Coordinates of C-alpha atoms and ligand atoms in Angstrom, one line a residue:
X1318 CA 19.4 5.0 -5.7
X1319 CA 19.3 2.2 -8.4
X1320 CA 15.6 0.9 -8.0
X1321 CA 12.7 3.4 -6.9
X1322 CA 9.2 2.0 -6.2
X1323 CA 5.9 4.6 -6.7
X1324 CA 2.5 2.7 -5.3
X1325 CA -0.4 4.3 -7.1
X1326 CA -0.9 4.3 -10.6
X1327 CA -2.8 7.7 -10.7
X1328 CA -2.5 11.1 -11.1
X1329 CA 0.2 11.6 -8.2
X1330 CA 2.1 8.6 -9.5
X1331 CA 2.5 9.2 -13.1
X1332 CA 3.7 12.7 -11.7
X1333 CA 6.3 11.1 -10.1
X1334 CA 7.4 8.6 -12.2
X1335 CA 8.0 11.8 -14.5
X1336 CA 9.5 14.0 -12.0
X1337 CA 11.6 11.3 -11.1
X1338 CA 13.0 11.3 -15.0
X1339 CA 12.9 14.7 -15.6
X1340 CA 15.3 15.4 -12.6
X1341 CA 17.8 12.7 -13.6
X1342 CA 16.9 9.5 -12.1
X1343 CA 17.8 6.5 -14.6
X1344 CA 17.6 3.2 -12.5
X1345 CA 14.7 0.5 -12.1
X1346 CA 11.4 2.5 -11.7
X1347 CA 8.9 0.2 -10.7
X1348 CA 5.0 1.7 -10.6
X1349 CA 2.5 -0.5 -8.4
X1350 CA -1.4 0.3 -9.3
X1351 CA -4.6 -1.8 -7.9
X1352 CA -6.5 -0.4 -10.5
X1353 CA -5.7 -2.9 -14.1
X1354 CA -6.2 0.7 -16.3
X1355 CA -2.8 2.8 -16.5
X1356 CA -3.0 6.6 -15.8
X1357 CA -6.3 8.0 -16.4
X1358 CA -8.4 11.3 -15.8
X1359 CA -11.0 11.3 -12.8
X1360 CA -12.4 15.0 -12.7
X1361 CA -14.1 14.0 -16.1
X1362 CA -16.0 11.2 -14.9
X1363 CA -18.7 12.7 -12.4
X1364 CA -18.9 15.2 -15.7
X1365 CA -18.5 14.5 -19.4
X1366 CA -18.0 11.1 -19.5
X1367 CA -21.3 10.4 -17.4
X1368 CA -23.0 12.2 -19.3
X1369 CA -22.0 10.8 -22.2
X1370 CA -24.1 7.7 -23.6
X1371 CA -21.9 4.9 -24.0
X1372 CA -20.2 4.5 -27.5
X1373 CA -20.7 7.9 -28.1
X1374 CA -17.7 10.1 -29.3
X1375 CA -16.0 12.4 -26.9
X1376 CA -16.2 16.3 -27.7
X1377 CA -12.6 16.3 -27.1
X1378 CA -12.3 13.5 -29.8
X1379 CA -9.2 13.8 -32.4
X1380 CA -7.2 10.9 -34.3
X1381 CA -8.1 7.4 -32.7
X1382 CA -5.4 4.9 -32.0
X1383 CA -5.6 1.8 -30.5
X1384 CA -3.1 2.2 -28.2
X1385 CA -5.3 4.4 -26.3
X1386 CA -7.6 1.9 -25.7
X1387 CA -4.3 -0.3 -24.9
X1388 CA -3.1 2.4 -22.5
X1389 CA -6.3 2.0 -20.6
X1390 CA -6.6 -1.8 -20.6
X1391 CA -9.9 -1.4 -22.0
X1392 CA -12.3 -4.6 -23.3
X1393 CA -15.4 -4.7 -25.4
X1394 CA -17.5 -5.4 -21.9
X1395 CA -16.1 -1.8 -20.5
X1396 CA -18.4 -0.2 -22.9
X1397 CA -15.8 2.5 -23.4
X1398 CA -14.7 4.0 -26.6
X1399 CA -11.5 5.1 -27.8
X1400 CA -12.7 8.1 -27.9
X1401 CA -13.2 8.0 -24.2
X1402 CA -9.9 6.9 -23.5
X1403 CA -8.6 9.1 -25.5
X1404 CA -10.2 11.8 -23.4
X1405 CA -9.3 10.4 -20.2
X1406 CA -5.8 8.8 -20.5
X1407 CA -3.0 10.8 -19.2
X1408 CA 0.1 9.4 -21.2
X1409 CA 0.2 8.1 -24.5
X1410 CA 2.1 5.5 -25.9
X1411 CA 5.5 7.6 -26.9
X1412 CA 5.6 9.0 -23.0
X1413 CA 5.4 5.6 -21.8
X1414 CA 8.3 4.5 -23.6
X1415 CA 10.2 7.4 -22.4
X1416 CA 9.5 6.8 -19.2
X1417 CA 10.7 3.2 -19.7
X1418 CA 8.9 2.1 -16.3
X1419 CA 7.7 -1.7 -15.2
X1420 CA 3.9 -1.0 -14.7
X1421 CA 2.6 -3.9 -12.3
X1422 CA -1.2 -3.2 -12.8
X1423 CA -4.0 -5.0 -11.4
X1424 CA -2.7 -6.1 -8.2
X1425 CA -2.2 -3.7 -4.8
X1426 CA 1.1 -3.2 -2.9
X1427 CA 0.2 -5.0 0.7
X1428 CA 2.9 -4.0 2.6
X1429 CA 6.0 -2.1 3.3
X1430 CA 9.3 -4.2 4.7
X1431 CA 11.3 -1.3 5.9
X1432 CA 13.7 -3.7 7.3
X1433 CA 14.5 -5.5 3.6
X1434 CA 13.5 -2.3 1.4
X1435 CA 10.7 -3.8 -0.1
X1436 CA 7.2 -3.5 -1.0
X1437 CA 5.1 -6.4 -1.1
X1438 CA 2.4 -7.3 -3.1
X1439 CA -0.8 -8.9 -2.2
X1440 CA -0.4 -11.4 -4.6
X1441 CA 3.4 -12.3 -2.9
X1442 CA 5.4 -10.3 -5.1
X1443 CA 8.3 -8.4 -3.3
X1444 CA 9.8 -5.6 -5.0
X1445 CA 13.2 -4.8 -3.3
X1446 CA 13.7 -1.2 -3.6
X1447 CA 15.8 1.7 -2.5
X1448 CA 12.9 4.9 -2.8
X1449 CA 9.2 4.6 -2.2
X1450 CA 6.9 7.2 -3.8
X1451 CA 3.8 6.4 -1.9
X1452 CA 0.5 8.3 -3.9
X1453 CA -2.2 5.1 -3.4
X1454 CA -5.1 8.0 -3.0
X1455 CA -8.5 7.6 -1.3
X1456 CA -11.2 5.2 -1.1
X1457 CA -14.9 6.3 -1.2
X1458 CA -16.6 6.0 2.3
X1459 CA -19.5 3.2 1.7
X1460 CA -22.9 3.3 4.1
X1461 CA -23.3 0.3 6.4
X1462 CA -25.9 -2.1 5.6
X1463 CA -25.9 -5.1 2.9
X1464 CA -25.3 -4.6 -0.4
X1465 CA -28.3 -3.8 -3.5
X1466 CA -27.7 -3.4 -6.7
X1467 CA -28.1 0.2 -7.8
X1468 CA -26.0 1.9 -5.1
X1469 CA -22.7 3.4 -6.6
X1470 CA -19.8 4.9 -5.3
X1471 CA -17.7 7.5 -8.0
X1472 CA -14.0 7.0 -7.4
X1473 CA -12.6 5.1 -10.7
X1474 CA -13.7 4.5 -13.9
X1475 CA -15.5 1.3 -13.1
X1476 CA -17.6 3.0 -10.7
X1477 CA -18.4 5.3 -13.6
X1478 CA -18.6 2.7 -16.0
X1479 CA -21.1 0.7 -13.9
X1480 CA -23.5 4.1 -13.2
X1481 CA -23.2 5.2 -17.2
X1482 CA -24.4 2.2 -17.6
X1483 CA -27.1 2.4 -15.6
X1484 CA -28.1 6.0 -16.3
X1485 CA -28.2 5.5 -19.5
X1486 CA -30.3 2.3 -19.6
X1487 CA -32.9 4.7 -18.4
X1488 CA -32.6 5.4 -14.5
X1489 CA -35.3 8.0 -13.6
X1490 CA -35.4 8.6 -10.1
X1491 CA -31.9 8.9 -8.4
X1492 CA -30.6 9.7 -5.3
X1493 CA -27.8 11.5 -4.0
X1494 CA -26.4 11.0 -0.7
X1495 CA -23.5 13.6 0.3
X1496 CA -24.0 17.4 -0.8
X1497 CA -20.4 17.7 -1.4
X1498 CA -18.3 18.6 -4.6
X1499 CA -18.7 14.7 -5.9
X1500 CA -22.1 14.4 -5.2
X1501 CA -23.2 18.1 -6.6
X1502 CA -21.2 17.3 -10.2
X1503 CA -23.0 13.7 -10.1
X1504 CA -26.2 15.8 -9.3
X1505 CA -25.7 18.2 -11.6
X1506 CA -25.0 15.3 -14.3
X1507 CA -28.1 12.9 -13.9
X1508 CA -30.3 16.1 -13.7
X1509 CA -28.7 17.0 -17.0
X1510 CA -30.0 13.7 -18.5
X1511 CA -33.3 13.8 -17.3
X1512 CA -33.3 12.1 -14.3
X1513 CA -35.5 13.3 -10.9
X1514 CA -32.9 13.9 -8.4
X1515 CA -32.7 14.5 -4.9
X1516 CA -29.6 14.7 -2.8
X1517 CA -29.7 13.9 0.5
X1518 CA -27.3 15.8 2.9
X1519 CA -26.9 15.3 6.6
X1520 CA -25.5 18.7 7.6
X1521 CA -28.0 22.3 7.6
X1522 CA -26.4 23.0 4.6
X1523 CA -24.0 21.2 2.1
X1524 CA -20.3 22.7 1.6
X1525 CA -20.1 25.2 4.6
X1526 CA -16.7 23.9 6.0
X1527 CA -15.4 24.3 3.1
X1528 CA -16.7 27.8 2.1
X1529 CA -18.7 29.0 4.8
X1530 CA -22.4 29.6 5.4
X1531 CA -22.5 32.8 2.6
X1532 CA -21.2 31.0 -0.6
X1533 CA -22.5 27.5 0.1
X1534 CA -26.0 29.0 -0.4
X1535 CA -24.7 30.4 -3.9
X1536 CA -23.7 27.0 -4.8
X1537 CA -27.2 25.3 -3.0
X1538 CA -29.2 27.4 -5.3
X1539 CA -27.1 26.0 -8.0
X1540 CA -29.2 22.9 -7.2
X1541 CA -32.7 24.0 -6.7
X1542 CA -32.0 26.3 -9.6
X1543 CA -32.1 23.4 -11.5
X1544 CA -34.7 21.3 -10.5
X1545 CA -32.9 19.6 -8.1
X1546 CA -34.4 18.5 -4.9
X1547 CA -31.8 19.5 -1.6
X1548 CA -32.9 17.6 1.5
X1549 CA -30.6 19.3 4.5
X1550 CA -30.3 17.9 7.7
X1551 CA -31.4 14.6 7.9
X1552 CA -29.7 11.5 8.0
X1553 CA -30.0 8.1 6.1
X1554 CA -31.1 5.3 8.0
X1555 CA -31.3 2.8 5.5
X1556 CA -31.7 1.7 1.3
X1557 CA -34.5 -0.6 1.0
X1558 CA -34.5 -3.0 -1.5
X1559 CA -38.1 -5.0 -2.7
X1560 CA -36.5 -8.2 -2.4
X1561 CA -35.6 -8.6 -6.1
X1562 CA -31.9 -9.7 -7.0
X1563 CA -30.4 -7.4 -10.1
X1564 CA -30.2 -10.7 -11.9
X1565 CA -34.2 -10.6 -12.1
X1566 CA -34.1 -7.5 -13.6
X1567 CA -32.2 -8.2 -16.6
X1568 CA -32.1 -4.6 -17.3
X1569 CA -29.4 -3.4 -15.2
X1570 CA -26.9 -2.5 -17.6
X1571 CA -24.1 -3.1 -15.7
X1572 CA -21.4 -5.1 -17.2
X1573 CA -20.9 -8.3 -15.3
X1574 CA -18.7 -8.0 -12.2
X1575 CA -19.5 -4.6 -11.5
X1576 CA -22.5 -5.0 -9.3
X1577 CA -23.0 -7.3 -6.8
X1578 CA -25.3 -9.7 -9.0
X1579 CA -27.6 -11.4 -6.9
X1580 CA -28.0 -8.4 -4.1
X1581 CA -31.6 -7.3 -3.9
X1582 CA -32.1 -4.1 -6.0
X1583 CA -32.4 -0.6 -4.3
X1584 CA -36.2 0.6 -4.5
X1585 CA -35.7 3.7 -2.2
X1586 CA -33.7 5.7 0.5
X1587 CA -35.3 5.5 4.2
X1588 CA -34.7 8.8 6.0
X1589 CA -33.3 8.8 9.8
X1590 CA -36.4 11.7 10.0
X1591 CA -38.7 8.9 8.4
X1592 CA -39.1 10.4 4.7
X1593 CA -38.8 7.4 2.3
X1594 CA -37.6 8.3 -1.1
X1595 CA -38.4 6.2 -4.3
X1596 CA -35.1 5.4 -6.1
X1597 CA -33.9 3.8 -9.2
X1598 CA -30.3 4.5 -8.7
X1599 CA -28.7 5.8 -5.6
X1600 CA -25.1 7.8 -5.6
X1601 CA -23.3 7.5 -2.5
X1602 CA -20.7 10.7 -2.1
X1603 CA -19.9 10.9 1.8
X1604 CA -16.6 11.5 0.8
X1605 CA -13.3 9.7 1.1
X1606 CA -10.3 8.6 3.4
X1607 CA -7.1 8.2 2.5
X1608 CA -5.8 4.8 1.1
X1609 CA -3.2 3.8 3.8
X1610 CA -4.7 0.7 4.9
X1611 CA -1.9 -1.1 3.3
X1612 CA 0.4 0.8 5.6
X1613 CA -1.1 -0.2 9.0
X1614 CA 1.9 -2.9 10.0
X1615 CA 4.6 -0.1 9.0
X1616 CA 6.3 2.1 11.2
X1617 CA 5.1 5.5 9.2
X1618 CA 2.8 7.6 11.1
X1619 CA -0.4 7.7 9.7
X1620 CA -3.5 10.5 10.9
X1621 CA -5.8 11.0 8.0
X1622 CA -3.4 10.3 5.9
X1623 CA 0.8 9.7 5.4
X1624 CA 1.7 12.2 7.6
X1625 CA 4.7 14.2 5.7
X1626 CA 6.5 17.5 6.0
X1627 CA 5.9 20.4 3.9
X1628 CA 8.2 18.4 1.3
X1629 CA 6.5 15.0 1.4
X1630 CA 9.1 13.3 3.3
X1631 CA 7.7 10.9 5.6
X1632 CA 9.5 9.5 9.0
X1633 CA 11.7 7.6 7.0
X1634 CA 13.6 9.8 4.1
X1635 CA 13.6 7.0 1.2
X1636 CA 9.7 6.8 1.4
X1637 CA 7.8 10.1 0.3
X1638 CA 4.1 10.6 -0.2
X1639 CA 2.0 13.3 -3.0
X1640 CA -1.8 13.2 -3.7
X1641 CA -4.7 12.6 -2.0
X1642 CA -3.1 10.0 -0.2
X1643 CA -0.5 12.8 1.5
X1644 CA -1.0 14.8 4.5
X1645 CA 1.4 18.1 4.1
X1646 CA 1.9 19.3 7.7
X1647 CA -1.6 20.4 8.8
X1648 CA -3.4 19.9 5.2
X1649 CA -4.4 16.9 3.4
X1650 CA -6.1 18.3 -0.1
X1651 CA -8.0 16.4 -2.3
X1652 CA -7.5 18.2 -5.3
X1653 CA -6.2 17.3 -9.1
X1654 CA -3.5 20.6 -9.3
X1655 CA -1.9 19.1 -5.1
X1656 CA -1.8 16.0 -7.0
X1657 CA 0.0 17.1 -9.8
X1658 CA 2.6 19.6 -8.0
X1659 CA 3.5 17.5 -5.3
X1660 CA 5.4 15.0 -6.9
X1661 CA 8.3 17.3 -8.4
X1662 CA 9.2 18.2 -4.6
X1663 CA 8.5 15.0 -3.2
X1664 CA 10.6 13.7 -5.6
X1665 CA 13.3 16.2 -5.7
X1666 CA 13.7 15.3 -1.5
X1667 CA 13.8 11.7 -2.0
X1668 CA 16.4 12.0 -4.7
X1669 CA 18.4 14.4 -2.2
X1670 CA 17.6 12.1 0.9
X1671 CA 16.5 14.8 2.8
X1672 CA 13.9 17.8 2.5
X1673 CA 15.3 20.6 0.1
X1674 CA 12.5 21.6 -1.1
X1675 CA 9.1 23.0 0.1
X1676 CA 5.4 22.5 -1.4
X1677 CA 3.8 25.6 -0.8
X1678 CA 1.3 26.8 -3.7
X1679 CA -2.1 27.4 -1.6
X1680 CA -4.4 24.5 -2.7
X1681 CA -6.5 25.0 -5.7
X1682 CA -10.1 23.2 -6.3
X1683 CA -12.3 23.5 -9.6
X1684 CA -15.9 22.1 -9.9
X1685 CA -18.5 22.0 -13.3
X1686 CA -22.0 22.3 -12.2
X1687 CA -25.3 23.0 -14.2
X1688 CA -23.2 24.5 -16.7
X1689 CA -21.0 26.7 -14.0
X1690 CA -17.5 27.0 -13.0
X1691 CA -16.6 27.3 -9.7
X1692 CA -13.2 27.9 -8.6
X1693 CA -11.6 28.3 -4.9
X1694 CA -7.9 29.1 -4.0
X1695 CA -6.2 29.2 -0.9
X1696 CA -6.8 28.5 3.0
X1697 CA -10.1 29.9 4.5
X1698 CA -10.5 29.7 8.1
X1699 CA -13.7 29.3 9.8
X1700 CA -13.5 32.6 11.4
X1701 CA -12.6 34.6 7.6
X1702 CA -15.2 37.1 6.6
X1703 CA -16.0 37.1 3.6
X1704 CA -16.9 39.6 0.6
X1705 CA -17.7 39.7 -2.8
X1706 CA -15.8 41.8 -4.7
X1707 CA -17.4 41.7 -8.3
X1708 CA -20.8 40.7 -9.4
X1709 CA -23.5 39.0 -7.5
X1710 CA -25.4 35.6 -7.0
X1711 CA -28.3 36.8 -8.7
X1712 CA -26.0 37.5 -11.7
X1713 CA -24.5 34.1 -11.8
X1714 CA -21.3 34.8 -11.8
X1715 CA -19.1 36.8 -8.7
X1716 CA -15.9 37.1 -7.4
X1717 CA -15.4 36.8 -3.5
X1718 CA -12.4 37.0 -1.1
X1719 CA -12.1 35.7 2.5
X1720 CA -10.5 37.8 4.9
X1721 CA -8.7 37.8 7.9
X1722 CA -6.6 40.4 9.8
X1723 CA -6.9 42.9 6.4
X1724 CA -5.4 39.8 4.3
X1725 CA -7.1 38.0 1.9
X1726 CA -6.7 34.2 2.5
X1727 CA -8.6 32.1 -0.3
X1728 CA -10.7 33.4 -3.1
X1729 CA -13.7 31.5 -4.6
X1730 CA -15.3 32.6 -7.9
X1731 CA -18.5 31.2 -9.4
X1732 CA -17.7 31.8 -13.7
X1733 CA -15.5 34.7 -13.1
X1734 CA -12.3 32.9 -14.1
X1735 CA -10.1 35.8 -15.4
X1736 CA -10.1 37.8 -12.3
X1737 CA -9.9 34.7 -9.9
X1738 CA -7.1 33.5 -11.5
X1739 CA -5.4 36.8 -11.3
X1740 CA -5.7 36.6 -7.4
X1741 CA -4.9 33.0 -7.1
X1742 CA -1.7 34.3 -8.9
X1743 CA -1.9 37.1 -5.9
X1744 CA -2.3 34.3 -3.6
X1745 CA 0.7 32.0 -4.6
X1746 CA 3.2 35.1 -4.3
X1747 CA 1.9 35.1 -0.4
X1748 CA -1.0 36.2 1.5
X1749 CA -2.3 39.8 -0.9
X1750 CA -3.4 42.6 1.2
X1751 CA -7.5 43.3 0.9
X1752 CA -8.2 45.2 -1.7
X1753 CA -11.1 48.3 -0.8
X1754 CA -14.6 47.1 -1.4
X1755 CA -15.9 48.7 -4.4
X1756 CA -19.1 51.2 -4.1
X1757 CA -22.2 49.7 -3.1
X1758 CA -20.6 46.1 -2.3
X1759 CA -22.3 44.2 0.7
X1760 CA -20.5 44.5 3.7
X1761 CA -18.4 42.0 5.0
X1762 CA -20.3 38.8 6.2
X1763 CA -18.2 37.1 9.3
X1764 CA -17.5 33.5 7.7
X1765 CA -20.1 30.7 8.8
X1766 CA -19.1 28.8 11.8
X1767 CA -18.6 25.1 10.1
Ligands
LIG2786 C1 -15.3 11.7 -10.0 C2 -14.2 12.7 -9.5 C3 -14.2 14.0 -10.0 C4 -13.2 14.9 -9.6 N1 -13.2 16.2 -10.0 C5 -12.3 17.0 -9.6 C6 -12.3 18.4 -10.0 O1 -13.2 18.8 -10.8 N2 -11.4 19.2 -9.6 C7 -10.3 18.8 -8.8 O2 -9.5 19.6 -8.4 N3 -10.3 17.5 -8.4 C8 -11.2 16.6 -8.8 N4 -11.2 15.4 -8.3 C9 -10.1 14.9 -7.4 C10 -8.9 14.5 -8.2 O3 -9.2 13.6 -9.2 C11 -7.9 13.8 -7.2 O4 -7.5 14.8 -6.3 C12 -6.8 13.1 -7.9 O5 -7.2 12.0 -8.6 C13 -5.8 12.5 -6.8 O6 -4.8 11.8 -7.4 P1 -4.0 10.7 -6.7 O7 -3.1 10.1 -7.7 O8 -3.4 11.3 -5.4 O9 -5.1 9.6 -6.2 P2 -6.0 8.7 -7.0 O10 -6.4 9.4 -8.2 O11 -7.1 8.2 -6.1 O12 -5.1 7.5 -7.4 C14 -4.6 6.6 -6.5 C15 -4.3 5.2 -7.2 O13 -3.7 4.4 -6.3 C16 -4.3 3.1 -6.3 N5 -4.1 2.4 -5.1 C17 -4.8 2.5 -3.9 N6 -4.2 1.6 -3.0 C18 -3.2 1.0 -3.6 C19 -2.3 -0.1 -3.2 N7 -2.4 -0.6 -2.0 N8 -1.4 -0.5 -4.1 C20 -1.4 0.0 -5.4 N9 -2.2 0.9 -5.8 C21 -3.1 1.4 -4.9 C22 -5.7 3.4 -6.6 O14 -6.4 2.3 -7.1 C23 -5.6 4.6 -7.6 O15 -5.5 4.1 -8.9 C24 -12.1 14.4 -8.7 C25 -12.1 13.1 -8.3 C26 -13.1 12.2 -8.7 C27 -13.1 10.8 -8.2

């Protein structure tokens, strides 16, 4: 292969425009990002960089160099420090030279000619190429309706830009619609700085596909633990806006571009049950879909996602898929550690031209809430039971393990990382038999129906 092509200047690409080195390849590599920012960080922006005021130093702070502000494409109107970008950027400088890629930032691959080995870009660019490393993500879902001012999405760091922004400028009431992980760490954030928050979730309870009826209540009582209002089971039918255009309010904070300008502001959240909700700011996390609209007019087969085998090879062996964007046989994750192994093996199979080599880690998911951890590992079914095997809700902090046929199938711990990871380890090495249930542990709960 002399020229290989990744779309997706993320997490998943940078992964494989260094897998791609590291296993040899030394022809044209050509990455393609929408975004105008090279490589950065997400899981930090629903967390420390929201809450931190704008122009104020990262913890993680050390030497500043302007190249981090460089890496990031960063301006004075972005409002973000180099201390930010030092915490958020995932290369430096000295990597980026060693990777000695062409970085076309700022304008999104359109299309894929399989015929001429190409992608094309929207603004007419073609890039002939012989590989395709596609890892273009997901897209936040948006609620129908016109736009206001005040409504945010959380995807990229413009989105979190835009809601620092106005958070900071002094935001009191918010809203958050979506219970899931997104909207709990934005949650868990604005209450942090003050604000009165509601979140606004359409199912009984928030989180139960994911870890069934038992353990989502441990993590709804995060909320309401703190303060935080949870609204289950109703709808939204609608933001209302008073009629006023953001421009009017002069206070928005929002650097110019970032909010529709002359959309009426939000003023409050309608209910589908009737409930209207006051609202300053509202947070939209209804979660995502996969970024493959750019893939419609090509002949790869695409279900909720690139559909790929267990090795990320698509229908067509010179185009392979990692991230977000990538559905792995049954499973499409949305997780940082999928996004970061899958590359190496997606890689490795293009660079062989066919699949010799498997991703099979079971997916891994963190998430910082109200000052908690939580942490879970491997594939739950909706029939599991499950059990907790060391300490207890009321303590804040347990261990539990889903079950199924006497085999323990994912683990989720809530600030019990040393023993979790032990048993992720467990998990990894293939499915660990259930260990005895300690004295006095409550008995097996049969996992929630989703
Ligand atoms: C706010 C937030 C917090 C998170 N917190 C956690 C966490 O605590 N724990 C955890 O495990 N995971 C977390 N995640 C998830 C994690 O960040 C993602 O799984 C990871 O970013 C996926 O990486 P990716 O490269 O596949 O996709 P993305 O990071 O979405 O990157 C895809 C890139 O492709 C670009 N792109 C899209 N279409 C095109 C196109 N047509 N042409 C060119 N480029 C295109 C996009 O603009 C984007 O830059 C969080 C995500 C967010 C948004």
């Amino acid at each position: 292969m002399r020229t290989v092509t990744v779309v997706g200047a993320s997490l998943a690409g940078l992964y494989a425009a260094r897998a791609l080195r590291a296993q040899g390849f030394d022809g044209r590599l050509v990455v393609i990002g929408a975004e105008r920012h090279r490589p950065y960080d997400r899981p930090p922006l629903s967390k420390d960089f929201l809450a931190r005021a704008p122009g104020a130093p990262a913890m993680a702070a050390g030497a500043r160099s302007p190249s981090d502000a460089d890496t990031l494409a960063l301006s004075d109107a972005d409002a973000v420090t180099l201390s930010d970008a030092e915490a958020l950027s995932l290369s430096d400088a000295d990597e980026d030279a060693e990777l000695a890629a062409e970085w076309l930032l700022g304008t999104p691959a359109a299309g894929l000619d399989t015929a001429g080995r190409a992608v094309l870009l929207a603004d007419g660019r073609r890039i002939t190429t012989d590989g395709v490393v596609i890892a273009t993500g997901a897209t936040p879902r948006t609620l129908p309706g016109p736009p206001r001012a005040g409504v945010h999405t959380l995807r990229t760091l413009d989105d979190a830009v835009a809601l620092r922004a106005e958070l900071h400028a002094g935001a009191r009431k918010v809203v958050v619609i979506g219970g899931g992980f997104i909207g709990a760490e934005a949650a868990s954030t604005c209450a942090e700085l003050g604000a009165d928050v509601t979140i606004v979730e359409a199912a009984p309870l928030p989180l139960v596909p994911q870890l069934g009826r038992e353990i989502a209540q441990v993590c709804a009582r995060l909320h309401t633990g703190h303060g935080v209002r949870l609204l289950c089971g109703t709808g939204v039918k609608a933001l209302r806006a008073d009629g006023r255009g953001d421009g009017d309010r002069g206070d928005s904070g929002a650097p110019p571009g970032t909010t529709t300008r002359r959309a009426p502001r939000v003023t409050g959240v309608e209910l589908a049950d009737g409930r209207l909700l006051g609202a300053d700011t509202v947070i939209v996390g209804i979660g995502v879909r996969p970024a493959t609209d750019w893939l419609a007019a090509s002949p790869l087969a695409l279900r909720d996602g690139v559909l790929c085998d267990q090795g990320g090879v698509t229908a067509l062996r010179q185009v392979v898929a990692a991230g977000d964007v990538a559905r792995y046989g049954e499973l499409r994750a949305e997780h940082w550690t999928s996004a970061t192994e899958q590359p190496a093996v997606a890689v490795r199979n293009l660079l062989a031209g066919t699949t010799v080599a498997r991703h099979t880690a079971p997916p891994y998911f963190w998430s910082d809430q109200y000052g908690s951890r939580i942490q879970l590992a491997g594939h739950r079914g909706p029939k599991d039971t499950v059990r907790i095997a060391e300490g207890s809700p009321e303590e804040g902090s347990l261990l539990a393990v889903y079950e199924r046929d006497g085999e323990i199938t994912a683990a989720f711990a809530l600030n019990r990382p040393r023993p979790f990871t032990r048993l992720r380890r467990r998990l990894g090495a293939g499915r660990p038999a259930a260990p005895a249930a300690p004295a006095g542990a409550p008995a097996a709960a049969p996992g929630a129906t989703p």
